[in-house]
Structures are given as C-alpha cells and as structure tokens.
Short mmCIF file of N, CA, C and O and ligand atoms in Angstrom, two decimals:
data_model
loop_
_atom_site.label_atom_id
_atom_site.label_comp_id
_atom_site.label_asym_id
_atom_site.label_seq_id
_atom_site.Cartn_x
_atom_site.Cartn_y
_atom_site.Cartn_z
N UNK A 20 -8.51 68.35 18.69
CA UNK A 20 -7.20 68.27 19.38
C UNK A 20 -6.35 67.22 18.66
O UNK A 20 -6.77 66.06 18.65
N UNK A 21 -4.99 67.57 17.98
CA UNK A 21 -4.62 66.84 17.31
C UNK A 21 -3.99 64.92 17.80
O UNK A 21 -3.95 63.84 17.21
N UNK A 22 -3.61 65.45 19.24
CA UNK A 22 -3.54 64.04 19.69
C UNK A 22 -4.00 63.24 20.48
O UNK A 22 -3.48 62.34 21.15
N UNK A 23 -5.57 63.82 20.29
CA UNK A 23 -6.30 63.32 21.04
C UNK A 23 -6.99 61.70 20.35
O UNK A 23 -7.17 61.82 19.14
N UNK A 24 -7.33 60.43 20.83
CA UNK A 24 -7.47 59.29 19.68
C UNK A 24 -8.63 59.52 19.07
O UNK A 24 -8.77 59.28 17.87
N UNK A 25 -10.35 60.41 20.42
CA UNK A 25 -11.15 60.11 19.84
C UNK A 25 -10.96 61.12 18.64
O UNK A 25 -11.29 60.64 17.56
N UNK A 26 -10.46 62.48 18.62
CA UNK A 26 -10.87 63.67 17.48
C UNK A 26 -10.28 62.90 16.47
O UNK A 26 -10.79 63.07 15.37
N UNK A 27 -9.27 62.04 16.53
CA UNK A 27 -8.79 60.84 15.60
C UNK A 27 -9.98 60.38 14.70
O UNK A 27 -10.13 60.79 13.55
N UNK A 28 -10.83 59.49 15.34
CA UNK A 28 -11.31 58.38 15.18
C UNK A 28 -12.78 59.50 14.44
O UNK A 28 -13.34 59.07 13.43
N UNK A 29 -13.13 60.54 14.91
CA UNK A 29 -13.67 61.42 14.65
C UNK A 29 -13.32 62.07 13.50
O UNK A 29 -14.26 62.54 12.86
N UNK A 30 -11.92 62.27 12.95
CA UNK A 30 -12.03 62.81 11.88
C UNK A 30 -11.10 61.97 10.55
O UNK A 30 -10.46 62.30 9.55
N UNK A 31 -11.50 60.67 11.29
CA UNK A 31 -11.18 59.35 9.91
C UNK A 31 -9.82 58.66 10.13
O UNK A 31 -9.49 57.61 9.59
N UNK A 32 -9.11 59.35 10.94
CA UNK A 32 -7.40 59.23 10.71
C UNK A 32 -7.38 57.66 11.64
O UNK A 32 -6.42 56.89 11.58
N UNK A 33 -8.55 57.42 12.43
CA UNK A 33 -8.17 55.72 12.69
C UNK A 33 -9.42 55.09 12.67
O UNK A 33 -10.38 55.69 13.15
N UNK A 34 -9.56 53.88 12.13
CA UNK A 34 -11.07 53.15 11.90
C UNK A 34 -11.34 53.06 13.36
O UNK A 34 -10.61 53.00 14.35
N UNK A 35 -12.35 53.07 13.21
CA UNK A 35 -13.58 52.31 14.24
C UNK A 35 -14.85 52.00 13.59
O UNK A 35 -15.21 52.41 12.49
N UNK A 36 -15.66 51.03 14.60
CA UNK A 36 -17.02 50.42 14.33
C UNK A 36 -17.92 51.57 14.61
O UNK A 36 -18.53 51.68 15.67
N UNK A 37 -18.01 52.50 13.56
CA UNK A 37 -19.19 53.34 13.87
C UNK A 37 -20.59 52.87 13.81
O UNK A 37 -20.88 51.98 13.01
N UNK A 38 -21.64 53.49 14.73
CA UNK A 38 -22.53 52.76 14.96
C UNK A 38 -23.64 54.17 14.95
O UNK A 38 -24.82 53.82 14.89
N UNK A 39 -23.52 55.07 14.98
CA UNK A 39 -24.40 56.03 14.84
C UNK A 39 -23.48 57.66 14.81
O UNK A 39 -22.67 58.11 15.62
N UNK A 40 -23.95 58.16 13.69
CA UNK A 40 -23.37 59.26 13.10
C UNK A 40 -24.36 60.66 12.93
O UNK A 40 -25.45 60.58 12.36
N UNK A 41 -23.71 62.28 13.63
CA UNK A 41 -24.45 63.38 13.60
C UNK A 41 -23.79 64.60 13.12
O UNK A 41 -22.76 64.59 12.45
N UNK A 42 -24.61 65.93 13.61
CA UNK A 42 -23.37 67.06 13.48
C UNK A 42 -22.82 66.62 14.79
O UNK A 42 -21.59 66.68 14.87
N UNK A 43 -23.47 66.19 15.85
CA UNK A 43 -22.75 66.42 17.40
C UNK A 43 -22.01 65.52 17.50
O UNK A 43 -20.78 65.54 17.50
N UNK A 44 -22.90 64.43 17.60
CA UNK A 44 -22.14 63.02 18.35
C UNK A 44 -21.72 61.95 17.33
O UNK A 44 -22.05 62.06 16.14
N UNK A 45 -20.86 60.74 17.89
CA UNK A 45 -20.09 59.82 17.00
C UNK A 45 -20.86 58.73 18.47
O UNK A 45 -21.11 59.00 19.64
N UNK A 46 -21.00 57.55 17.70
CA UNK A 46 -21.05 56.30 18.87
C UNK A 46 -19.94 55.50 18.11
O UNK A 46 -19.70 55.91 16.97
N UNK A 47 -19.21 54.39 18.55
CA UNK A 47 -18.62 53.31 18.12
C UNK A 47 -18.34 52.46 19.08
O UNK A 47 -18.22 52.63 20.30
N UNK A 48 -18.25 51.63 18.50
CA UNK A 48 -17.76 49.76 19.56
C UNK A 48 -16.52 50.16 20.25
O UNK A 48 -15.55 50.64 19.66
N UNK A 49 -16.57 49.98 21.24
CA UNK A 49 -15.47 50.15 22.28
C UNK A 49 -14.28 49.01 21.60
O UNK A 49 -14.78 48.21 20.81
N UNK A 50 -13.26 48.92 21.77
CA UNK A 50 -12.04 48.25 21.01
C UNK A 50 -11.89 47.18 22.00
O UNK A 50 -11.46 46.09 21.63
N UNK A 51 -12.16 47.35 23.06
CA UNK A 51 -12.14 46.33 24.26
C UNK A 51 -12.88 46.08 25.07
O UNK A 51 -12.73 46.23 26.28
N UNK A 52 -14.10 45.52 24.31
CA UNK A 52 -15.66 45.45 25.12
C UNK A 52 -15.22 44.73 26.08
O UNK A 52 -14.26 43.97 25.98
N UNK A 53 -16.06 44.93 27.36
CA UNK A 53 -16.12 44.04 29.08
C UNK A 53 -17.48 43.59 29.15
O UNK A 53 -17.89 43.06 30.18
N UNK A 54 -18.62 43.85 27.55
CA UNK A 54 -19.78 43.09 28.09
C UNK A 54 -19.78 42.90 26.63
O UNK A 54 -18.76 43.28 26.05
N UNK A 55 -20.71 42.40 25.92
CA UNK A 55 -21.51 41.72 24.73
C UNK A 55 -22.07 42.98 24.45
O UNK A 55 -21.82 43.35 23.30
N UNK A 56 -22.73 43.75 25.10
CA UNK A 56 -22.71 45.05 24.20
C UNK A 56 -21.69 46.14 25.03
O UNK A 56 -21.57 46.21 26.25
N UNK A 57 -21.29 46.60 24.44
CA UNK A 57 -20.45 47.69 24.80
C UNK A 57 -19.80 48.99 23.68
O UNK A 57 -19.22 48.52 22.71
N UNK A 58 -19.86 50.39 23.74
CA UNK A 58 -19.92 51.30 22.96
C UNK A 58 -19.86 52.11 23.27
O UNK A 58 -20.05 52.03 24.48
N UNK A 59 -19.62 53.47 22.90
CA UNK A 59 -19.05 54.54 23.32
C UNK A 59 -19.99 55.76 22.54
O UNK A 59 -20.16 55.71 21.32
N UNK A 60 -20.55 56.82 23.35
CA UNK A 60 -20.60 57.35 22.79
C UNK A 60 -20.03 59.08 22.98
O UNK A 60 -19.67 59.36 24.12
N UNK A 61 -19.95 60.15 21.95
CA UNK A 61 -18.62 61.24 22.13
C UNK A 61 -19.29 62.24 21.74
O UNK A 61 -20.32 61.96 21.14
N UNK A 62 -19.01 63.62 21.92
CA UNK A 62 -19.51 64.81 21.39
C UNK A 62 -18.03 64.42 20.13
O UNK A 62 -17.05 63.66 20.14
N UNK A 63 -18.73 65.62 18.99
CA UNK A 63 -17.69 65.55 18.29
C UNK A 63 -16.32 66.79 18.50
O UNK A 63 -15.17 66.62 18.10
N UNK A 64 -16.89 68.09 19.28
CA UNK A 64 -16.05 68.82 19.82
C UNK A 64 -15.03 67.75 21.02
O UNK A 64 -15.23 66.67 21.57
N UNK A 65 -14.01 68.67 21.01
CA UNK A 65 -13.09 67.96 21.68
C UNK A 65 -13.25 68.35 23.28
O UNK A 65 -12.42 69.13 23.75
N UNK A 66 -14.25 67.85 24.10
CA UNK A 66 -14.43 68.26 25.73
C UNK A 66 -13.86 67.48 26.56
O UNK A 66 -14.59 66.50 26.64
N UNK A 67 -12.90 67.34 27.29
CA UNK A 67 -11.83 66.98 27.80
C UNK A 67 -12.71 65.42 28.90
O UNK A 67 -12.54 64.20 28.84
N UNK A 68 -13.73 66.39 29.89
CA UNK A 68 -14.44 65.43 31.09
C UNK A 68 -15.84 66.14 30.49
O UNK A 68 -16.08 66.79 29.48
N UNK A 69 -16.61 65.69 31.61
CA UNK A 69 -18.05 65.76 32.25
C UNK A 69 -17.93 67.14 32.80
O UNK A 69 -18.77 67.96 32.42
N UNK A 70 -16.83 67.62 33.80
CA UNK A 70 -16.86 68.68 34.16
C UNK A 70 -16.82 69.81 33.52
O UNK A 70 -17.12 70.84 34.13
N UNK A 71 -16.48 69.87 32.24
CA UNK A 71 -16.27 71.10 31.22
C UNK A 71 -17.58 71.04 30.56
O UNK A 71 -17.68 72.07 29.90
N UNK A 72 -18.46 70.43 30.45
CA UNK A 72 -19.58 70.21 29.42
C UNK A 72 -21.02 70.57 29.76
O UNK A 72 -21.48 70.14 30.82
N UNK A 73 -21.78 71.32 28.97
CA UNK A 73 -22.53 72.54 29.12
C UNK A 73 -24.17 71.21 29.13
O UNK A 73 -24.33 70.10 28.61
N UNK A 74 -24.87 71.89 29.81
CA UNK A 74 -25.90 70.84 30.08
C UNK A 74 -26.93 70.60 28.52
O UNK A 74 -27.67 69.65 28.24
N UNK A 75 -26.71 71.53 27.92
CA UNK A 75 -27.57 71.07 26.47
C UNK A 75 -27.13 69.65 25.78
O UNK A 75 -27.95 68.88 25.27
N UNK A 76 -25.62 69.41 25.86
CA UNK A 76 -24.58 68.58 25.70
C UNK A 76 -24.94 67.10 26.00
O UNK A 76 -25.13 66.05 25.38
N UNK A 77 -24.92 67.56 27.31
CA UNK A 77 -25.35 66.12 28.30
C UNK A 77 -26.39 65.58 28.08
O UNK A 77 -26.68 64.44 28.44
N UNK A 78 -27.06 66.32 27.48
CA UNK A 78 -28.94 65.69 27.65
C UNK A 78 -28.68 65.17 26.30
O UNK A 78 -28.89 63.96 26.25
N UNK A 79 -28.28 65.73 25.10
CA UNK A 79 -28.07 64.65 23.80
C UNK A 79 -27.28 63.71 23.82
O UNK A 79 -27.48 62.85 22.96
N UNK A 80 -26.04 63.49 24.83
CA UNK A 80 -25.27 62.32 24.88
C UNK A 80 -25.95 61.54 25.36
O UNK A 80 -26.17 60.51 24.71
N UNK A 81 -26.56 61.69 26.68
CA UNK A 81 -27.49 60.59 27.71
C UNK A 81 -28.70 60.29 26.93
O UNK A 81 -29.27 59.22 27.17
N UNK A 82 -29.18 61.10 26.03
CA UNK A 82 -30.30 60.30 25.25
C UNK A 82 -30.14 60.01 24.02
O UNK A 82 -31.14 59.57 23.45
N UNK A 83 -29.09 60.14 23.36
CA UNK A 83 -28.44 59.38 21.98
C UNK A 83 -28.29 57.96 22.65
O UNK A 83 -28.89 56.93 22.35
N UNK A 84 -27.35 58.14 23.62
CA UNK A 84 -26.58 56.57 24.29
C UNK A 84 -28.00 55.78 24.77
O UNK A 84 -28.17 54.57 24.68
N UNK A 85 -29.01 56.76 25.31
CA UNK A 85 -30.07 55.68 25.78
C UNK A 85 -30.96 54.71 24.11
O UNK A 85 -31.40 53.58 23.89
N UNK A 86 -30.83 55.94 23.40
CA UNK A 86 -31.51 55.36 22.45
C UNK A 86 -30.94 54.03 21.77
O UNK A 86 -31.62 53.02 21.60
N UNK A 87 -29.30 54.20 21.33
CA UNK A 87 -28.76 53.19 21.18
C UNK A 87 -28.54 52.12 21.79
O UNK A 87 -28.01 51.20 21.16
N UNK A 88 -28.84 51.98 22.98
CA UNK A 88 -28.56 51.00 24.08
C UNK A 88 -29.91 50.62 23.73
O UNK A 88 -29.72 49.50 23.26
N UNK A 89 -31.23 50.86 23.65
CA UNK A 89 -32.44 49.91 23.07
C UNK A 89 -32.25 49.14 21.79
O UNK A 89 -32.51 47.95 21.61
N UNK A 90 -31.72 50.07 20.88
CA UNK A 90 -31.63 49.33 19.44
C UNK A 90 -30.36 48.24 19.76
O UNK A 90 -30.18 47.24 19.06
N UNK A 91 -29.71 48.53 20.68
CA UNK A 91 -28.83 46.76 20.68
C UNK A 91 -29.11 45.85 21.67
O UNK A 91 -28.41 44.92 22.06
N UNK A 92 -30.81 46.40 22.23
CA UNK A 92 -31.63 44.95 22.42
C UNK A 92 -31.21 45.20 24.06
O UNK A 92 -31.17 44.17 24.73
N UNK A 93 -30.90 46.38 24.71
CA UNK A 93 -30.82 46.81 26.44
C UNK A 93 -32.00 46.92 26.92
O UNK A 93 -32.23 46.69 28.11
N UNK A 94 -33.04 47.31 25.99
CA UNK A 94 -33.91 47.93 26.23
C UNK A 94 -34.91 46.90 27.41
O UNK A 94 -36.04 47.30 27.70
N UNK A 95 -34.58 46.11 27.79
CA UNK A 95 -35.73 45.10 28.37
C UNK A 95 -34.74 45.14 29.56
O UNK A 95 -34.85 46.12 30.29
N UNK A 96 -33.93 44.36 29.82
CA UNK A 96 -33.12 44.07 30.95
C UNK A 96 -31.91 45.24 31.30
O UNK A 96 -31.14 45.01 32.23
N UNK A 97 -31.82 46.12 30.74
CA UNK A 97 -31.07 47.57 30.75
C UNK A 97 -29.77 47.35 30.54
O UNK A 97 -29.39 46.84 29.48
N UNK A 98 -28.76 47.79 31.69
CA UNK A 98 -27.37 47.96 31.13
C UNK A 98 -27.03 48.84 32.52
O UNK A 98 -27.54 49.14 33.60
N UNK A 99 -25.71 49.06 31.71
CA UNK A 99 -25.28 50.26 32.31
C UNK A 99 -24.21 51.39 31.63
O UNK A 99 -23.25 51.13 30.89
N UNK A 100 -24.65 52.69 32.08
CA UNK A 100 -24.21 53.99 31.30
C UNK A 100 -23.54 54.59 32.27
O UNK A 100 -24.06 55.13 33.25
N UNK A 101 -21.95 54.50 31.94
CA UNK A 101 -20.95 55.04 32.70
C UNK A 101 -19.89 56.29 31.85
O UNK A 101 -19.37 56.08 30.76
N UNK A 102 -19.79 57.30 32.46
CA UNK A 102 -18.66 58.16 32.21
C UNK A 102 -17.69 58.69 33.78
O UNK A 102 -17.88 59.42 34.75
N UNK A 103 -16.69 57.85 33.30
CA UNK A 103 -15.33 57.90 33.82
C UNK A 103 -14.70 59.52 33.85
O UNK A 103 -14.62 60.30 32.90
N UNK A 104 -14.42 59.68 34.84
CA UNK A 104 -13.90 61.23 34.94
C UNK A 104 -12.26 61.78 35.61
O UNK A 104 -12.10 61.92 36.82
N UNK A 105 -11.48 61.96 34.91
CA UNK A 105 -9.90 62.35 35.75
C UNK A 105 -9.70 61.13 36.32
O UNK A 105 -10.18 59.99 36.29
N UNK A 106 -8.79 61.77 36.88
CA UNK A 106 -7.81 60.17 37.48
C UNK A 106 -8.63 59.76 38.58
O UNK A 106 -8.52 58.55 38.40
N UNK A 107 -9.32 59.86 39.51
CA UNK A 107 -10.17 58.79 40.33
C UNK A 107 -11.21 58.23 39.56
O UNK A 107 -11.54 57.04 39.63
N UNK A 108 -11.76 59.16 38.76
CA UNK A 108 -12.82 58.25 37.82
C UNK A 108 -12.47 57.04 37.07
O UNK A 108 -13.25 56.18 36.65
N UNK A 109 -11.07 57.10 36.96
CA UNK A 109 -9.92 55.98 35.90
C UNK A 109 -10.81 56.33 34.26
O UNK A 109 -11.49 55.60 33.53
N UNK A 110 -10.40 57.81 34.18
CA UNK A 110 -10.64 58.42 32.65
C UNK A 110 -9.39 58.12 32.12
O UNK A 110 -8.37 58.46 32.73
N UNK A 111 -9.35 57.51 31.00
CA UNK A 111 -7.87 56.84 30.26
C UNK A 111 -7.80 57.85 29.08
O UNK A 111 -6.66 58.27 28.87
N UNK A 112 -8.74 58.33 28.31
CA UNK A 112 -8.88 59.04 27.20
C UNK A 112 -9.70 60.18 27.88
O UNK A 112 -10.67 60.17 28.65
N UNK A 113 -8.84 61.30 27.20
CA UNK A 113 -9.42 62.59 27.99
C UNK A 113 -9.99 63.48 26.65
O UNK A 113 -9.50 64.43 26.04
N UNK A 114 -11.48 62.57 26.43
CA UNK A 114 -12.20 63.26 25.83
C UNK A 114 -13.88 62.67 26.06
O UNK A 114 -14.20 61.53 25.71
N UNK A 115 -14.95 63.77 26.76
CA UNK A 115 -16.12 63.01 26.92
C UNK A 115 -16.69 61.85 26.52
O UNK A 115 -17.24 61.93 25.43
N UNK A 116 -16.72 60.73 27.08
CA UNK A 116 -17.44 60.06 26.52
C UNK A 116 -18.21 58.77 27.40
O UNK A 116 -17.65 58.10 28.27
N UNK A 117 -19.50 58.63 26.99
CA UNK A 117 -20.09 57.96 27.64
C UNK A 117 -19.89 56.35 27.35
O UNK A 117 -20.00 55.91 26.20
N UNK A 118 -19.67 55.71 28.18
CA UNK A 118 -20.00 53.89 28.06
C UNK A 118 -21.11 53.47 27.89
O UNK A 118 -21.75 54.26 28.58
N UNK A 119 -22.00 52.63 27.37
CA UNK A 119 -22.89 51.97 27.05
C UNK A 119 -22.53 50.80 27.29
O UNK A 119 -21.90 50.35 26.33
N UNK A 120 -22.70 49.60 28.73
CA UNK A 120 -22.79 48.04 28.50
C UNK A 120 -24.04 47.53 28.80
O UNK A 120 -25.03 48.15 29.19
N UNK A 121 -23.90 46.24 28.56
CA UNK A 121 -25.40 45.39 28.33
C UNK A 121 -24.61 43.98 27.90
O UNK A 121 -23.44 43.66 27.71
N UNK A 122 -26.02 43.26 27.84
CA UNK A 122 -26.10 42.07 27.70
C UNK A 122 -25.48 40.80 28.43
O UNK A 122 -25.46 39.66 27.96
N UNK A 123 -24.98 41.21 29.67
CA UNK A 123 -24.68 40.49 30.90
C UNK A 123 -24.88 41.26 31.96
O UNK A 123 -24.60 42.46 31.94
N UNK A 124 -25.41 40.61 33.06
CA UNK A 124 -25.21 40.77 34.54
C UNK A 124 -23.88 41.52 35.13
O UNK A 124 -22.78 41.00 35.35
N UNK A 125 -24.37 43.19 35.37
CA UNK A 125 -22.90 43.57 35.90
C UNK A 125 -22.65 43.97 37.03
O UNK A 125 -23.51 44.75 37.44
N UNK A 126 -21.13 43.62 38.35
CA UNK A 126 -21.62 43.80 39.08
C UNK A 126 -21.45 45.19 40.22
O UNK A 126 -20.67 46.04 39.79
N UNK A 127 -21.77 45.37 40.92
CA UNK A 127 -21.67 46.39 41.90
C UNK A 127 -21.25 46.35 43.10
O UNK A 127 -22.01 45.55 43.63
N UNK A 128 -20.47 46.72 43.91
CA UNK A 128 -19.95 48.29 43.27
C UNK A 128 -18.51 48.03 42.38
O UNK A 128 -17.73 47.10 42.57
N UNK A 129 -18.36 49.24 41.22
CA UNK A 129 -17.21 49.06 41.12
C UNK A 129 -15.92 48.94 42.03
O UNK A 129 -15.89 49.02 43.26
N UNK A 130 -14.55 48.66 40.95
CA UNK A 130 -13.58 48.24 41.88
C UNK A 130 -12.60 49.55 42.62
O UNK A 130 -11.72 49.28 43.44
P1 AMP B 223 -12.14 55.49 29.88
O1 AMP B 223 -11.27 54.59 30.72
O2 AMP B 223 -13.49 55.77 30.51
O3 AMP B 223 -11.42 56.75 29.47
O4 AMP B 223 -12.48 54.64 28.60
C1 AMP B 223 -11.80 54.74 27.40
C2 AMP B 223 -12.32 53.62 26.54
O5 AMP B 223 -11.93 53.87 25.21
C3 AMP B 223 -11.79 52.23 26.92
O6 AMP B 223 -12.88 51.38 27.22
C4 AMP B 223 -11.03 51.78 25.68
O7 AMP B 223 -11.16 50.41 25.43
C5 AMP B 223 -11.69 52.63 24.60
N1 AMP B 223 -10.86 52.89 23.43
C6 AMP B 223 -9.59 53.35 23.42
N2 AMP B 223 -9.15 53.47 22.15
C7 AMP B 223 -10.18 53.09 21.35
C8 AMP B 223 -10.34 52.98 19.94
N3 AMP B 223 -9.36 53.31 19.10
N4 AMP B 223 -11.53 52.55 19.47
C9 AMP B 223 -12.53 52.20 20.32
N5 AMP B 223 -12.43 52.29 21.66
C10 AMP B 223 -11.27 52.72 22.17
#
C-alpha cells in the first residue's frame, strides 16, 4: 500500500532498526520505545488489523515476536506482546503489527 509507513519501511523507502528479516515478516525498533526493549513486529503483506488476518499468519507473528523477545534477554522475566486494533484499540498505523516490550515492570490495566 503505497502510503502506508510500514510497506514503507518494508520496502526501503524509510530506515529503520531492523532486527530480524524473512519472506513474511520484518521486526524493527519501535521509533518511540515506552520500555528498554521495545519492537515491532509486521507481516510483510499489507493487512490492515488482527481482524483481516488468516490464522497461519498469526501463529508466525506470535512466535517470531516470542522468539525475539528471548534473544533481547525477555526471556526470564517476560514482557509484554500487544497488538492494538481500530480506533478503541488506539491502532495509529493501520497495518498488523505486533508490540514486543520488556525490560521494565509494566503496568496494568491499560489506560
Ligand atoms: P499502534 O499505536 O499500535 O498502531 O503503534 C504504532 C507504533 O508504530 C507506535 O509505537 C510508533 O511509535 C511506531 N512507529 C511509527 N512510525 C514508525 C517508524 N517509522 N519506525 C518505527 N516505529 C514506528
């Protein structure tokens, strides 16, 4: 989708901190981490929410993001793995993608 940021960031036209690269998925450093680890990870098709996305999908995002969330050291004290959905979810970028934070105490419930 041409104006979409992630198919952007996905197909070179704006840097990011890539952090793990596939045919499917892209991870990178969130631009405005809220924890010490924080990251994103995306299908590389352009799927708008959670609600459009076919369950084969989901199970490689949720276990790409889990895997990466160990290798930046979650793996002991965990984290948390959030995807934001439409406007009550407060989805800002309308293209799948999962959050990855860690490395502080976060708290509950959201706001
Ligand atoms: P959400 O509110 O769930 O849609 O989250 C969108 C996230 O994308 C926010 O945490 C932003 O900080 C992040 N973000 C927006 N633009 C970029 C970018 N160019 N590179 C990295 N992260 C970004």
């Amino acid at each position: 989708m041409t104006d979409c940021i992630f198919c952007k960031i996905i197909a070179g036209e704006i840097p990011a901190q890539k952090m793990y690269e596939d045919d499917d998925l892209l991870a990178f450093r969130d631009v405005n981490p809220q924890a010490p680890v924080h990251f994103l990870v995306i299908p590389k098709t352009h799927i708008p929410t959670i609600l459009e996305a076919e369950a084969g999908l989901l199970g490689k995002l949720l276990f790409k993001a889990r895997e990466l969330a160990v290798q930046e050291g979650c793996g002991e004290r965990g984290g948390r793995f959030v995807i934001n959905c439409r406007e009550d979810g407060g989805q800002t970028v309308d293209h799948l993608h999962v959050h990855v934070l860690g490395g502080r105490s976060l708290g509950w419930p959201p706001g």
